[in-house]
PDB file of C-alpha atoms in Angstrom:
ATOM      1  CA  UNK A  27     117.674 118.014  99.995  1.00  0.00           C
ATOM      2  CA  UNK A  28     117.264 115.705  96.674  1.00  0.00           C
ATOM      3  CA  UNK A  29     113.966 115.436  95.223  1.00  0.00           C
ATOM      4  CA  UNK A  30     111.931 112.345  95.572  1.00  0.00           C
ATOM      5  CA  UNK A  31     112.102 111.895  91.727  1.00  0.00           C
ATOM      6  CA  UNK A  32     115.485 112.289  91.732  1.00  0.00           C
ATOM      7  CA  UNK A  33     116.108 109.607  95.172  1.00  0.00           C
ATOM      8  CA  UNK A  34     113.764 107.055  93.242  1.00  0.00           C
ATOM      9  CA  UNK A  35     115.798 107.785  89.839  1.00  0.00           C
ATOM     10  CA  UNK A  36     118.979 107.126  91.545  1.00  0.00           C
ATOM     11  CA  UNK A  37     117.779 103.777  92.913  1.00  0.00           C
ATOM     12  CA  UNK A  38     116.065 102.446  89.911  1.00  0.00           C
ATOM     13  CA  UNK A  39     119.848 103.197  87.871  1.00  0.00           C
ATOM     14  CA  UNK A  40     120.985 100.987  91.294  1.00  0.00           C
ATOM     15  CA  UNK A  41     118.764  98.147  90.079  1.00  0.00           C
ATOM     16  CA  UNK A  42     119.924  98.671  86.571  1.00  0.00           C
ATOM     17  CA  UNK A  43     123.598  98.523  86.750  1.00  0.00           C
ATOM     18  CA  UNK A  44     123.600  95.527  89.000  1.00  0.00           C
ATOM     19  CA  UNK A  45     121.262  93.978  86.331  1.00  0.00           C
ATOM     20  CA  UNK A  46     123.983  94.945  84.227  1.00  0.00           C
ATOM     21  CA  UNK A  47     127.110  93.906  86.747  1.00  0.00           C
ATOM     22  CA  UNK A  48     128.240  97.416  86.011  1.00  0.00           C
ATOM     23  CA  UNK A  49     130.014  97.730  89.241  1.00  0.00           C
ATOM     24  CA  UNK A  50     131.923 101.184  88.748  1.00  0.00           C
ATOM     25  CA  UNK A  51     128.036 102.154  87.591  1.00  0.00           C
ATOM     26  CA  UNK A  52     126.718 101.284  90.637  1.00  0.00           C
ATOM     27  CA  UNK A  53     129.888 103.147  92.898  1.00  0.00           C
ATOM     28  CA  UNK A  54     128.980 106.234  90.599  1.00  0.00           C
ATOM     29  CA  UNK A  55     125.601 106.388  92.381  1.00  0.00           C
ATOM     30  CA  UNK A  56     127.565 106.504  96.164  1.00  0.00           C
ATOM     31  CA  UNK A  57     129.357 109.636  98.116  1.00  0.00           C
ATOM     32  CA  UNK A  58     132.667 108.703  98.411  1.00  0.00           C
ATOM     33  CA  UNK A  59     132.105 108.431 102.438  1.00  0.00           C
ATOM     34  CA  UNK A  60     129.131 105.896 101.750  1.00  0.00           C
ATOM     35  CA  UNK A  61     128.617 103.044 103.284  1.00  0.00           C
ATOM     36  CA  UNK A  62     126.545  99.833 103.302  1.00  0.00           C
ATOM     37  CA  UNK A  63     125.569  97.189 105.285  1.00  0.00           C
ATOM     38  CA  UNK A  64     124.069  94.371 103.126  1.00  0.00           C
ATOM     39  CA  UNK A  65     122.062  92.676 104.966  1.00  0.00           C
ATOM     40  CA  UNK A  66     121.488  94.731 108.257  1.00  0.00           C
ATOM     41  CA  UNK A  67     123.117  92.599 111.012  1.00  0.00           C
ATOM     42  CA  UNK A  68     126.263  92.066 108.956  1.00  0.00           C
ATOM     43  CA  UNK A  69     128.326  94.581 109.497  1.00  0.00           C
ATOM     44  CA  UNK A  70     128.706  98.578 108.181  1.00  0.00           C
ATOM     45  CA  UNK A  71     131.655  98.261 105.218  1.00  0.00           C
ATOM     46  CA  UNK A  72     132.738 101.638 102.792  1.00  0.00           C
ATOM     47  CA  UNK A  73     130.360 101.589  99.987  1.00  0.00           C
ATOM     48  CA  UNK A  74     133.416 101.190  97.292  1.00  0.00           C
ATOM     49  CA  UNK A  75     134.744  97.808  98.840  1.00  0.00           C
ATOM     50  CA  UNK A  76     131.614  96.499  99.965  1.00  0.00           C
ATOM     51  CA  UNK A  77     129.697  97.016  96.547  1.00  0.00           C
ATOM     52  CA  UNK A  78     132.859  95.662  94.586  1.00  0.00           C
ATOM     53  CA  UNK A  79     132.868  92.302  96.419  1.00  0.00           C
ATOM     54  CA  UNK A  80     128.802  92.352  96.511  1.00  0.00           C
ATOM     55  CA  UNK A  81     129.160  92.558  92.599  1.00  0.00           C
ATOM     56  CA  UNK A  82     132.243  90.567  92.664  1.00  0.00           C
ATOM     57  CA  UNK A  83     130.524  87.618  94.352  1.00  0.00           C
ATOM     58  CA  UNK A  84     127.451  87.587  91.599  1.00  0.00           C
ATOM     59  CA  UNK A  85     126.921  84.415  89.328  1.00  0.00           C
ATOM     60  CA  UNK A  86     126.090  85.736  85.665  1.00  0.00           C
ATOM     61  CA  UNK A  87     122.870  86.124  84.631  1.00  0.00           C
ATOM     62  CA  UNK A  88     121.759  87.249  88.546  1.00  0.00           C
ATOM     63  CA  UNK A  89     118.815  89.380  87.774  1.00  0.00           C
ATOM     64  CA  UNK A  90     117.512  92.708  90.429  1.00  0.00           C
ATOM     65  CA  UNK A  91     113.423  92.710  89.781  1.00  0.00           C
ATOM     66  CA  UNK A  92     111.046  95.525  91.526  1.00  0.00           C
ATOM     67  CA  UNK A  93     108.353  94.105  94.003  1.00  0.00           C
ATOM     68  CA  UNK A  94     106.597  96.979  93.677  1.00  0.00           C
ATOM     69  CA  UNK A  95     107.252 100.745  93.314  1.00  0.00           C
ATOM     70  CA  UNK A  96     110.180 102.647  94.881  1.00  0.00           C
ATOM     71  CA  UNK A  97     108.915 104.807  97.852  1.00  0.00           C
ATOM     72  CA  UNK A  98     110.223 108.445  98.580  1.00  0.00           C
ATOM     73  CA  UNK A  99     109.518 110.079 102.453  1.00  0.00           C
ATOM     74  CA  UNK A 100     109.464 114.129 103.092  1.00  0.00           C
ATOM     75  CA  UNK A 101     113.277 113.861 103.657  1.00  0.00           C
ATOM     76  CA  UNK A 102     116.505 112.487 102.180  1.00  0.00           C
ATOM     77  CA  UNK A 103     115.540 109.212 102.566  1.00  0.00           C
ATOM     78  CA  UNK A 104     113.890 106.019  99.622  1.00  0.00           C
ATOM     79  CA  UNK A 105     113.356 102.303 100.004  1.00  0.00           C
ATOM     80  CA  UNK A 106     112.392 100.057  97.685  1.00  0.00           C
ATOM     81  CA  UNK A 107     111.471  95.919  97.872  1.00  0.00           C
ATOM     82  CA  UNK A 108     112.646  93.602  95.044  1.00  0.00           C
ATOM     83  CA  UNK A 109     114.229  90.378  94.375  1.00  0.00           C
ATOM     84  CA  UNK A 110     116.921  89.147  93.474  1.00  0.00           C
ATOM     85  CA  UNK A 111     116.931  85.671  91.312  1.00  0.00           C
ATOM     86  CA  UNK A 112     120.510  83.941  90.681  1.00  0.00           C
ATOM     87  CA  UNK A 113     121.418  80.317  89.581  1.00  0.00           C
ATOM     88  CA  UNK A 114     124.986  79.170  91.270  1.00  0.00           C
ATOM     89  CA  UNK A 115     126.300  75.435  90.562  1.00  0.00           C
ATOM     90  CA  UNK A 116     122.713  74.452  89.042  1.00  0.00           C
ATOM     91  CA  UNK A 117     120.799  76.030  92.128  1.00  0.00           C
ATOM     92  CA  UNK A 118     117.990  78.995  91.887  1.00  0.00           C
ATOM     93  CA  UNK A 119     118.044  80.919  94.796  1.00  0.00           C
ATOM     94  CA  UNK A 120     115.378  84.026  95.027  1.00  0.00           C
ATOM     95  CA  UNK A 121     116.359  86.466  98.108  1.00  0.00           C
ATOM     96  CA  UNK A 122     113.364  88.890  98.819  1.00  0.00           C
ATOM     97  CA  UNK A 123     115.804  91.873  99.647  1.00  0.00           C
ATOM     98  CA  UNK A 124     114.415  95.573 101.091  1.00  0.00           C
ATOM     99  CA  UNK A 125     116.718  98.511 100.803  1.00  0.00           C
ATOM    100  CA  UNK A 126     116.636 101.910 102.525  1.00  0.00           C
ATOM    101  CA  UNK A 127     118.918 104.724 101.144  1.00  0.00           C
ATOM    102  CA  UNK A 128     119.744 107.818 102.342  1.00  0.00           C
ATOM    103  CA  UNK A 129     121.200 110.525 100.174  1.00  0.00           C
ATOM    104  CA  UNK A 130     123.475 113.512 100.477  1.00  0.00           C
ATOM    105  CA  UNK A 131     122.742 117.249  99.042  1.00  0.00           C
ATOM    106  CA  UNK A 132     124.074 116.402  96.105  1.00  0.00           C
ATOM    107  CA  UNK A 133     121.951 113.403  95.657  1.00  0.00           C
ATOM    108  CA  UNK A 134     124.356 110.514  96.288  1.00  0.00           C
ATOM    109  CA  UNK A 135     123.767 107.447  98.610  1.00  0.00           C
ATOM    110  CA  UNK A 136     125.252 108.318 101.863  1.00  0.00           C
ATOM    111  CA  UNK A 137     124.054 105.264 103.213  1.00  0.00           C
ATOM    112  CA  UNK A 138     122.659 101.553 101.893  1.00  0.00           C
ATOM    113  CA  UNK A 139     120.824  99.079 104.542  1.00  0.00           C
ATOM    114  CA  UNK A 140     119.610  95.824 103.091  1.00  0.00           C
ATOM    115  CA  UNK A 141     116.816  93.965 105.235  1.00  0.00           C
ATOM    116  CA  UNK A 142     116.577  90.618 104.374  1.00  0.00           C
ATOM    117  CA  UNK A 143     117.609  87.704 106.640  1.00  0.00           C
ATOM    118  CA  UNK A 144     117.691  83.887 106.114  1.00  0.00           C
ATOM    119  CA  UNK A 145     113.832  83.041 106.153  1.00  0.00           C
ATOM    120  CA  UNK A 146     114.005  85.819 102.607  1.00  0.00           C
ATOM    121  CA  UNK A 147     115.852  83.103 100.995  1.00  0.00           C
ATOM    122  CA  UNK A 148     114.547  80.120  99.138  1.00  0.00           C
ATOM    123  CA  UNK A 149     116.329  77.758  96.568  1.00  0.00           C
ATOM    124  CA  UNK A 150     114.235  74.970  94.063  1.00  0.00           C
TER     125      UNK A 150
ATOM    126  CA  UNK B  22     117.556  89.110 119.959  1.00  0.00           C
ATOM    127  CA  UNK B  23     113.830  88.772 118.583  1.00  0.00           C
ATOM    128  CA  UNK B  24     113.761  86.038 115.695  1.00  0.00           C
ATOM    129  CA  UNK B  25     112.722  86.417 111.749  1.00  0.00           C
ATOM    130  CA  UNK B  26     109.739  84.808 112.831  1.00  0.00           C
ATOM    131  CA  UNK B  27     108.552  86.617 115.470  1.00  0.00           C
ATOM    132  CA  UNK B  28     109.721  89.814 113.930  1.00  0.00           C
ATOM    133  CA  UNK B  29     107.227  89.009 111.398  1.00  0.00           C
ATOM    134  CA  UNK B  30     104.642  88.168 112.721  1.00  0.00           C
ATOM    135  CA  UNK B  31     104.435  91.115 114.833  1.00  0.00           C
ATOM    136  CA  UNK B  32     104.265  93.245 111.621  1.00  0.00           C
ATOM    137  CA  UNK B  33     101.580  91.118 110.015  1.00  0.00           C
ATOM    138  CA  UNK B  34      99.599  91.704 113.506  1.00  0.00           C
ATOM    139  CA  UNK B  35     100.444  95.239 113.130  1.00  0.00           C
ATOM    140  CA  UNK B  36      98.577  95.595 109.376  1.00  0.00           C
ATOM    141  CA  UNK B  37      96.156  93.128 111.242  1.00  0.00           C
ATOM    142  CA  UNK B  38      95.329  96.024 113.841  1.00  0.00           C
ATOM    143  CA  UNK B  39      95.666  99.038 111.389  1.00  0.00           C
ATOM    144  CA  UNK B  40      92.501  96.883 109.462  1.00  0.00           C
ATOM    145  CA  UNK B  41      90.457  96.474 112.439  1.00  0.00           C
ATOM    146  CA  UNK B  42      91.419 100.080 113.102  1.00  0.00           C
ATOM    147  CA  UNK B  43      91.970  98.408 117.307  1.00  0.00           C
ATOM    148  CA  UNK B  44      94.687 101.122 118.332  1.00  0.00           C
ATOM    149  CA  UNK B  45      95.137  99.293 121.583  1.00  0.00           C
ATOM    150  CA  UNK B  46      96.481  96.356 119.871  1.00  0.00           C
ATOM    151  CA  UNK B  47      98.600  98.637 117.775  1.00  0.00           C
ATOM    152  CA  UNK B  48     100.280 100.080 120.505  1.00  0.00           C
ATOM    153  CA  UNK B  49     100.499  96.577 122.301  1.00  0.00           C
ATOM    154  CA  UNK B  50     102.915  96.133 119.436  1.00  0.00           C
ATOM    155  CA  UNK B  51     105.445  98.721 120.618  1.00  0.00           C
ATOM    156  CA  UNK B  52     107.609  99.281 123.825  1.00  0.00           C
ATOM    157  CA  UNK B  53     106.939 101.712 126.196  1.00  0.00           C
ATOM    158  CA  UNK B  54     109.566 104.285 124.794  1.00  0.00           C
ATOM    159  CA  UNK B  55     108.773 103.272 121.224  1.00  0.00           C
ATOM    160  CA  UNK B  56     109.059 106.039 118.672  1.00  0.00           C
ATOM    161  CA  UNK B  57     107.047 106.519 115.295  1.00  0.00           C
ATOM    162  CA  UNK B  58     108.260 108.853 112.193  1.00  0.00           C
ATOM    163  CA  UNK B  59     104.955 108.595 109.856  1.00  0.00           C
ATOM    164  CA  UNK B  60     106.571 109.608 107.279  1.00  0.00           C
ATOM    165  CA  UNK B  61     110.193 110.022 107.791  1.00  0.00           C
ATOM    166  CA  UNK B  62     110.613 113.462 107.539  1.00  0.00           C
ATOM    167  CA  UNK B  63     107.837 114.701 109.348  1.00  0.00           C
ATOM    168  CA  UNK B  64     109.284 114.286 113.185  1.00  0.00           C
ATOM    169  CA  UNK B  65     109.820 111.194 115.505  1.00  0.00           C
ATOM    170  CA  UNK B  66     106.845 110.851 118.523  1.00  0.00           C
ATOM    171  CA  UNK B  67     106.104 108.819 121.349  1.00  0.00           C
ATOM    172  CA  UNK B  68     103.936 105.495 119.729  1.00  0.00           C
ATOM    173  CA  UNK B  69     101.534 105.451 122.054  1.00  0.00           C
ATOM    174  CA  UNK B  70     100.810 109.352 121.167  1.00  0.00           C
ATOM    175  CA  UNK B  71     101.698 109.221 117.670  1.00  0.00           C
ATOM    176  CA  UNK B  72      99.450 105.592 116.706  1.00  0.00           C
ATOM    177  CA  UNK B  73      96.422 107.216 118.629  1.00  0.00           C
ATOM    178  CA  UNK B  74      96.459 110.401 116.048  1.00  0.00           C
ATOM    179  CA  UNK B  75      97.029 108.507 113.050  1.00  0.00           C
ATOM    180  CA  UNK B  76      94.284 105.486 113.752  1.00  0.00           C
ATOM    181  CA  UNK B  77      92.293 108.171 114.905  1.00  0.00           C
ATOM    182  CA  UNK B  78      92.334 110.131 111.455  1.00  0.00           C
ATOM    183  CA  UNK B  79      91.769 106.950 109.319  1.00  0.00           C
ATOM    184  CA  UNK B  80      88.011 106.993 107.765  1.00  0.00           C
ATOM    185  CA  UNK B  81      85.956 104.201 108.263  1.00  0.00           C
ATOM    186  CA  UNK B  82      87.204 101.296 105.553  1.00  0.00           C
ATOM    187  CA  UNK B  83      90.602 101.956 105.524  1.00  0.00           C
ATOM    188  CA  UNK B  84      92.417  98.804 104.140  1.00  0.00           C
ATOM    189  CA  UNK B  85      96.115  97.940 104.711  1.00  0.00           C
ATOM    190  CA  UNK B  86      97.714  95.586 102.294  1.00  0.00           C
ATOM    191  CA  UNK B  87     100.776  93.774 101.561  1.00  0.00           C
ATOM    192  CA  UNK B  88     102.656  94.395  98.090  1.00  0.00           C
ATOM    193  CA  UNK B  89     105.146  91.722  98.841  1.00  0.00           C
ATOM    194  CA  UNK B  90     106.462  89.499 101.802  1.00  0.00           C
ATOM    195  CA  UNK B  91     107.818  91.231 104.912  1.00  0.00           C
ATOM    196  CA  UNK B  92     111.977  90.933 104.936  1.00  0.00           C
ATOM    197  CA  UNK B  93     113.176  90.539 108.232  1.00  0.00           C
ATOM    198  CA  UNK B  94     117.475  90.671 108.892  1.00  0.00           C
ATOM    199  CA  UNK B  95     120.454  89.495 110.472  1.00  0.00           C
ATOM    200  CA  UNK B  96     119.854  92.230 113.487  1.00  0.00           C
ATOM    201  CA  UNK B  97     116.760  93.339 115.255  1.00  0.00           C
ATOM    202  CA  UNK B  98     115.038  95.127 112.420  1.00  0.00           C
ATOM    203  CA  UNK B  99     112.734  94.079 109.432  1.00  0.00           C
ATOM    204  CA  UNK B 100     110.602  96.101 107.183  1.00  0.00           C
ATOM    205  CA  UNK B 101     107.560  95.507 104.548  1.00  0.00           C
ATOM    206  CA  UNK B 102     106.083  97.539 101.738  1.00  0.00           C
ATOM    207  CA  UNK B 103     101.914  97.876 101.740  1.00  0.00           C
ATOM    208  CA  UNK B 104      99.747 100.247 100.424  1.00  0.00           C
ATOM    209  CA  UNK B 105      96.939 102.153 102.322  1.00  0.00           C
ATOM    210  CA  UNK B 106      93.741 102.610 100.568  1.00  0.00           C
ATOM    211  CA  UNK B 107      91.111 104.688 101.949  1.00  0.00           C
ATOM    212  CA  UNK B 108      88.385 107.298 101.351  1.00  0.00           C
ATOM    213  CA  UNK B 109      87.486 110.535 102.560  1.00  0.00           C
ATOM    214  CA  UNK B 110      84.841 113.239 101.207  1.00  0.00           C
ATOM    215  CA  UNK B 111      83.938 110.243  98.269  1.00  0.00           C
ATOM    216  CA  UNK B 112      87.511 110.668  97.257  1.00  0.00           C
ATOM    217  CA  UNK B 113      89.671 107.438  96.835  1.00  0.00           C
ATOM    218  CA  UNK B 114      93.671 107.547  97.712  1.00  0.00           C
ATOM    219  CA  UNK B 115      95.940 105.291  97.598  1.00  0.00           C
ATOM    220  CA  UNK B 116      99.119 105.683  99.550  1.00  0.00           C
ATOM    221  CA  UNK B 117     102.016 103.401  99.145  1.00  0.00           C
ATOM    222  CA  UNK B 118     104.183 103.216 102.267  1.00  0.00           C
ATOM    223  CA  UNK B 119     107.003 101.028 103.506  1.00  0.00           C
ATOM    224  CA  UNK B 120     107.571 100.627 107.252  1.00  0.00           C
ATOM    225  CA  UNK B 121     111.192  99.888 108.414  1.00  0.00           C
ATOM    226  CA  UNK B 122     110.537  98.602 112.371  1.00  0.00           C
ATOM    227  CA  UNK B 123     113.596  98.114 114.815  1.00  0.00           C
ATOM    228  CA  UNK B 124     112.443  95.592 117.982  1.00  0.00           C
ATOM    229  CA  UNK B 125     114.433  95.287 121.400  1.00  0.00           C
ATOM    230  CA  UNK B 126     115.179  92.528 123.427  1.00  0.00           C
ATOM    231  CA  UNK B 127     111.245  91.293 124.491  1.00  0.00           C
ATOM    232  CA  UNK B 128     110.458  91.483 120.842  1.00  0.00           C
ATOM    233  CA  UNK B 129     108.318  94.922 121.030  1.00  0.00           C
ATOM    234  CA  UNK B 130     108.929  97.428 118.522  1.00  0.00           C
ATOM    235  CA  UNK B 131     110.783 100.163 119.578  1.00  0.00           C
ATOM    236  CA  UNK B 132     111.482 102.223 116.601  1.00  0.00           C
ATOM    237  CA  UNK B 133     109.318 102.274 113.387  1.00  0.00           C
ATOM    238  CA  UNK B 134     109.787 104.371 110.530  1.00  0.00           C
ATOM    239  CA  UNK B 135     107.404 104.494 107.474  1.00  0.00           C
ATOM    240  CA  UNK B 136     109.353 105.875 103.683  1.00  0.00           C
ATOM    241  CA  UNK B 137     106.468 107.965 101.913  1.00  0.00           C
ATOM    242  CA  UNK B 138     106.128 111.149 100.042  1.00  0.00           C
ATOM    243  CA  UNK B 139     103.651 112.770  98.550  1.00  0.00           C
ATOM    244  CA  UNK B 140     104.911 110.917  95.047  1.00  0.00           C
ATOM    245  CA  UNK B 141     103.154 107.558  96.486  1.00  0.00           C
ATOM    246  CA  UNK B 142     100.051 109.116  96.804  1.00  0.00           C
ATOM    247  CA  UNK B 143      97.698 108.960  93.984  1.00  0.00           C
ATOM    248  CA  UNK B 144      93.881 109.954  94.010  1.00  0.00           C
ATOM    249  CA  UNK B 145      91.017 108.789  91.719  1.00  0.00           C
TER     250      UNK B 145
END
């Protein structure tokens, strides 16, 4: 079972490599069978295709901030709370995003939900 | 399908009832065949069973607090990040937990899981 250092490493490189677009970064962190569904309610798509598009479909400059720290659990599974701020066609939009991970033995992401539904996003 | 809003506001009442320590309302929360895993990794039990031990073990002054909005989804779960302070024998802890909840149809919870390890938990 990975550690809980090693689950919270892995997620805080997440945040960092879609600060830094680095999409094949991001897919580095995933089991090749993983999957994602971002947000929950959306559908379940393979983590390779569904991260690709995600990263795809960014503006530049979109920016992945901590809410507050990463938490572990007494199994294979982390979550963490940030935010997400991005400026598209003169708009800032914040989504208040929540993800839950849940690794394999060899400390990949097996599995990415992202809670976060309209009423998480808000535009000025 | 329970709304964003409602989804909410049932977690809010939920911290609400952990800080008045009122299990009954707690549990008034949940459906009948509602589950808790506190933490995950520790083993899934009835809520009504499961709530009663863990408000029952809380000292006196226990405080439940919000790091950051509650997310909801697109589905029928949502999930929020708090942190539990409390002390016991003049010791002070701090535990930071995130609850994921899933809700059925009449908006009770049926299924919440709370992502902690013993990595979020810090004494002084």
């Amino acid at each position: 079972m990975p550690n809980e250092a090693h689950m919270k490493a892995a997620m805080q490189s997440y945040l960092d490599a879609l600060n830094a677009a680095d999409v094949e970064g991001i897919i580095s962190l995933f089991a090749e069978e993983g999957t994602i569904e971002d947000p929950v309610g959306t559908g379940v798509h393979a983590a390779r295709e569904g991260l690709t598009r995600l990263v795809g479909g960014l503006p530049a400059g979109a920016t992945f901030t901590l809410d507050t720290p990463i938490r572990a659990s007494h199994a294979s599974g982390a979550a963490m709370a940030f935010t997400v701020q991005l400026t598209r066609d003169g708009i800032q939009t914040q989504i208040r995003s929540l993800d839950v991970m849940r690794f394999d033995e060899a400390g990949l992401i097996v599995e990415m939900k992202a809670y976060y539904g309209p009423s998480d996003i808000t535009t000025t």
